[in-house]
Short mmCIF file of C-alpha atoms in Angstrom, two decimals:
data_model
loop_
_atom_site.label_atom_id
_atom_site.label_comp_id
_atom_site.label_asym_id
_atom_site.label_seq_id
_atom_site.Cartn_x
_atom_site.Cartn_y
_atom_site.Cartn_z
CA MET A 1 -40.71 -176.20 37.28
CA ARG A 2 -41.12 -172.89 35.26
CA SER A 3 -42.00 -169.67 36.69
CA ILE A 4 -44.50 -167.59 34.48
CA ILE A 5 -46.23 -164.45 34.78
CA ILE A 6 -49.53 -163.97 32.72
CA LEU A 7 -49.97 -160.47 30.85
CA GLY A 8 -53.74 -159.86 31.21
CA SER A 9 -56.45 -160.59 33.61
CA GLY A 10 -59.45 -161.09 31.28
CA GLY A 11 -61.14 -164.18 29.63
CA VAL A 12 -57.87 -165.33 27.70
CA ALA A 13 -56.05 -165.05 31.15
CA ALA A 14 -58.60 -167.18 32.84
CA GLU A 15 -58.45 -169.63 30.13
CA ILE A 16 -54.72 -169.91 30.18
CA THR A 17 -54.74 -170.27 34.02
CA PHE A 18 -57.27 -172.94 33.93
CA TYR A 19 -55.22 -175.10 31.43
CA ILE A 20 -52.04 -174.63 33.20
CA GLU A 21 -53.64 -175.75 36.54
CA ASP A 22 -55.04 -178.86 34.61
CA ASN A 23 -51.64 -179.52 32.95
CA ASN A 24 -49.98 -179.26 36.28
CA SER A 25 -52.08 -182.10 37.62
CA LYS A 26 -51.13 -184.43 34.77
CA VAL A 27 -47.36 -183.77 34.07
CA GLY A 28 -44.14 -184.40 36.18
CA VAL A 29 -42.56 -181.88 38.32
CA ASP A 30 -40.01 -180.72 35.88
CA GLU A 31 -43.12 -179.86 33.43
CA LYS A 32 -45.07 -177.89 35.85
CA ILE A 33 -45.53 -174.25 35.89
CA ASN A 34 -45.79 -171.88 38.75
CA ILE A 35 -47.93 -168.83 38.02
CA LEU A 36 -46.25 -166.07 39.82
CA GLY A 37 -48.99 -163.49 39.11
CA TYR A 38 -50.56 -161.03 36.56
CA ILE A 39 -49.65 -158.01 34.68
CA ASP A 40 -52.58 -155.62 33.68
CA TYR A 41 -53.74 -151.97 33.91
CA ALA A 42 -55.89 -151.09 37.12
CA ASP A 43 -59.15 -150.47 34.93
CA ALA A 44 -59.06 -153.99 33.51
CA VAL A 45 -57.96 -155.58 36.77
CA LYS A 46 -60.94 -153.98 38.41
CA LYS A 47 -63.15 -155.16 35.76
CA HIS A 48 -61.95 -158.73 35.40
CA TYR A 49 -59.58 -159.85 38.23
CA LYS A 50 -62.17 -160.80 41.04
CA LYS A 51 -64.57 -162.30 38.36
CA TYR A 52 -62.20 -164.99 37.70
CA ASN A 53 -61.14 -165.67 41.22
CA PHE A 54 -57.45 -166.01 40.27
CA ASN A 55 -55.10 -167.35 43.17
CA ALA A 56 -51.90 -165.40 42.21
CA PRO A 57 -51.92 -161.72 42.78
CA VAL A 58 -51.63 -158.74 40.34
CA LEU A 59 -48.13 -157.72 40.38
CA CYS A 60 -48.09 -154.43 38.43
CA ASP A 61 -49.03 -153.09 35.03
CA ILE A 62 -46.64 -153.42 31.73
CA ASP A 63 -45.34 -149.95 32.31
CA ASN A 64 -43.89 -150.77 35.85
CA TYR A 65 -42.97 -154.34 34.99
CA ILE A 66 -39.26 -155.00 35.52
CA PRO A 67 -38.23 -158.47 34.25
CA LYS A 68 -36.44 -160.82 36.41
CA LYS A 69 -34.08 -163.70 35.52
CA ASP A 70 -35.77 -167.21 35.05
CA GLU A 71 -39.30 -165.84 34.71
CA GLU A 72 -41.29 -165.78 31.51
CA VAL A 73 -44.35 -163.73 30.38
CA LEU A 74 -47.21 -165.51 28.75
CA ILE A 75 -49.44 -163.14 26.49
CA ALA A 76 -53.09 -163.73 27.48
CA ILE A 77 -54.74 -161.23 24.89
CA ALA A 78 -56.83 -162.08 21.72
CA ASN A 79 -56.36 -159.11 19.60
CA PRO A 80 -53.21 -159.25 17.46
CA LYS A 81 -52.66 -155.51 17.34
CA ASP A 82 -52.85 -155.39 21.08
CA ARG A 83 -50.68 -158.55 21.39
CA ASN A 84 -48.00 -156.83 19.23
CA LYS A 85 -48.02 -153.74 21.32
CA MET A 86 -47.74 -155.61 24.56
CA MET A 87 -44.73 -157.95 23.07
CA ASP A 88 -43.16 -154.86 21.90
CA LEU A 89 -43.17 -153.36 25.32
CA LEU A 90 -41.83 -156.50 26.85
CA LEU A 91 -38.93 -157.19 24.54
CA LYS A 92 -37.79 -153.48 24.95
CA LYS A 93 -37.71 -154.13 28.62
CA GLY A 94 -35.65 -157.41 28.04
CA GLY A 95 -38.55 -159.65 29.02
CA LYS A 96 -38.72 -163.19 28.00
CA ILE A 97 -42.03 -164.12 26.29
CA GLY A 98 -42.77 -167.68 27.29
CA SER A 99 -44.78 -170.64 25.55
CA PHE A 100 -47.30 -173.04 26.84
CA VAL A 101 -48.33 -176.48 25.21
CA HIS A 102 -51.10 -178.30 27.02
CA HIS A 103 -50.14 -181.90 27.40
CA SER A 104 -53.14 -183.07 25.13
CA VAL A 105 -52.17 -181.22 22.14
CA ILE A 106 -51.31 -183.72 19.15
CA ALA A 107 -47.94 -182.75 17.41
CA PRO A 108 -45.13 -184.37 15.60
CA ASN A 109 -42.27 -185.47 18.02
CA SER A 110 -39.89 -182.63 16.78
CA PRO A 111 -42.35 -180.03 15.79
CA ASN A 112 -41.30 -176.90 13.61
CA TRP A 113 -42.49 -174.07 15.36
CA GLY A 114 -40.69 -170.94 17.11
CA ILE A 115 -40.91 -169.36 20.42
CA GLY A 116 -43.67 -167.95 22.54
CA ASN A 117 -46.62 -170.05 21.16
CA VAL A 118 -49.51 -170.63 23.43
CA ILE A 119 -51.54 -173.80 22.51
CA PHE A 120 -54.75 -174.73 24.43
CA PRO A 121 -56.08 -178.51 24.86
CA PHE A 122 -56.91 -180.77 21.88
CA CYS A 123 -55.34 -178.74 19.31
CA LEU A 124 -53.77 -180.80 16.34
CA ILE A 125 -50.68 -179.89 14.34
CA GLU A 126 -49.64 -182.15 11.74
CA GLN A 127 -46.39 -183.26 10.03
CA ASN A 128 -44.45 -180.62 8.17
CA ALA A 129 -46.44 -177.84 9.52
CA ILE A 130 -44.19 -174.87 10.16
CA ILE A 131 -45.30 -172.29 12.82
CA GLY A 132 -43.57 -168.95 13.63
CA ASN A 133 -43.74 -167.18 16.95
CA TYR A 134 -46.11 -165.89 19.58
CA ASN A 135 -49.26 -167.37 17.97
CA LEU A 136 -52.03 -168.49 20.14
CA LEU A 137 -54.37 -171.40 19.36
CA THR A 138 -57.62 -172.06 21.36
CA SER A 139 -58.88 -175.56 21.96
CA TYR A 140 -59.76 -177.99 19.02
CA SER A 141 -57.88 -175.58 16.52
CA PHE A 142 -55.79 -177.59 13.70
CA ILE A 143 -52.96 -176.67 11.64
CA SER A 144 -52.73 -179.59 8.90
CA HIS A 145 -49.81 -180.87 6.95
CA ASP A 146 -47.55 -178.60 5.01
CA CYS A 147 -48.86 -175.33 6.24
CA VAL A 148 -46.79 -172.42 6.95
CA VAL A 149 -47.81 -169.91 9.67
CA GLY A 150 -46.14 -166.70 10.62
CA ASN A 151 -46.05 -164.87 13.95
CA ASN A 152 -48.82 -163.43 16.21
CA ASN A 153 -51.90 -165.05 14.94
CA PHE A 154 -54.64 -165.83 17.00
CA LEU A 155 -56.87 -169.00 16.12
CA SER A 156 -60.17 -169.46 17.85
CA THR A 157 -61.20 -173.07 17.47
CA ALA A 158 -60.24 -172.36 13.85
CA GLY A 159 -58.75 -174.76 11.30
CA LEU A 160 -56.03 -174.64 8.49
CA ALA A 161 -56.37 -177.46 5.80
CA GLY A 162 -53.44 -178.63 3.99
CA ASN A 163 -50.76 -176.48 2.32
CA VAL A 164 -52.28 -173.12 3.65
CA LYS A 165 -50.03 -170.30 4.01
CA VAL A 166 -50.77 -167.63 6.67
CA GLY A 167 -48.68 -164.26 7.30
CA ASP A 168 -48.69 -162.30 10.59
CA SER A 169 -51.16 -160.83 12.97
CA ASN A 170 -54.24 -162.32 11.62
CA PHE A 171 -57.52 -162.87 13.93
CA PHE A 172 -59.49 -166.13 13.14
CA GLY A 173 -62.88 -166.16 14.76
CA ILE A 174 -64.68 -169.33 16.13
CA ARG A 175 -65.01 -172.13 13.52
CA ALA A 176 -63.34 -170.17 10.78
CA THR A 177 -61.90 -172.70 8.25
CA VAL A 178 -59.39 -172.22 5.45
CA ILE A 179 -59.52 -174.91 2.60
CA PRO A 180 -56.33 -176.40 1.25
CA GLY A 181 -53.87 -174.23 -0.64
CA VAL A 182 -55.26 -170.80 0.11
CA GLU A 183 -52.63 -167.86 1.13
CA ILE A 184 -53.70 -165.35 3.59
CA GLY A 185 -51.50 -162.24 4.20
CA ASN A 186 -51.10 -160.11 7.22
CA ASN A 187 -53.36 -158.08 9.58
CA ASN A 188 -56.76 -159.74 8.56
CA VAL A 189 -59.90 -160.35 10.47
CA ILE A 190 -61.58 -163.60 9.56
CA GLN A 191 -65.06 -163.71 11.37
CA ALA A 192 -66.65 -166.65 12.89
CA GLY A 193 -67.92 -169.42 10.83
CA MET A 194 -66.22 -168.27 7.71
CA VAL A 195 -65.04 -170.74 5.07
CA ILE A 196 -61.98 -169.20 3.27
CA ASP A 197 -61.72 -170.56 -0.39
CA LYS A 198 -59.81 -167.60 -1.85
CA ASN A 199 -56.56 -165.90 -1.27
CA ILE A 200 -56.81 -162.73 1.04
CA GLU A 201 -53.99 -160.05 0.92
CA ASP A 202 -53.66 -157.67 3.66
CA ASN A 203 -55.77 -155.59 6.09
CA THR A 204 -59.07 -157.19 5.24
CA THR A 205 -61.94 -158.08 7.26
CA VAL A 206 -63.89 -161.20 5.94
CA PHE A 207 -67.77 -161.71 6.92
CA TYR A 208 -71.08 -162.39 5.59
CA ARG A 209 -73.60 -161.60 8.32
CA TYR A 210 -73.47 -157.93 8.43
CA LYS A 211 -77.07 -156.70 9.08
CA GLU A 212 -78.33 -159.94 8.55
CA LYS A 213 -81.51 -160.55 10.34
CA VAL A 214 -81.72 -163.79 12.36
CA LEU A 215 -85.25 -165.56 12.17
CA ALA A 216 -86.15 -167.42 15.09
CA ILE A 217 -89.19 -169.78 14.46
CA PRO A 218 -90.79 -171.19 17.82
CA LYS A 219 -91.66 -174.68 18.03
CA ASN A 220 -95.33 -175.60 17.88
CA ASN A 221 -96.28 -177.86 20.71
CA LYS A 222 -99.70 -178.54 19.76
#
């Protein structure tokens, strides 16, 4: 059994906790995970911790965290910039950033990915996909054949078609999709629902609904 600490106490931490508990109910003893507790700052704890009714305690904040042998930390933060900041602090302290892959994920028997990745239920990672370190994929995300994905990317039920190349620290909103062969650089934000059909370099936000009016037409029951 592995012992982990979750960094964060918000929505992503609640999701990871839920999926670990679900996973524990379906895997053998050697694959189970023991959640030791949570790391977060007091203001965030006050806002989130009781809301999600976590069983394990808040241990400390990141500034006061002292890594111990045989424990790992899962990064439960969505924003890639904030994730990078927390990872840098952890690594400087000598902490070990852990990984979690839900048992329902479909992936090759010998996947080609790095360390510290967190992959939620029902994700699909196809043959010949290469994935770096510290990425987080929420449920139903997919990375197709021959994709190359860098480090610290967040995919929120998002999808990469075949032969897509993605750099580091990109945020893909809900149902964002990239068509085959497209290349995406670093530090980009792809808003929810976008279909990316052109290359994107660095430090770009892609969206199309800025200030767009939403028209709701009521149903006529007469």
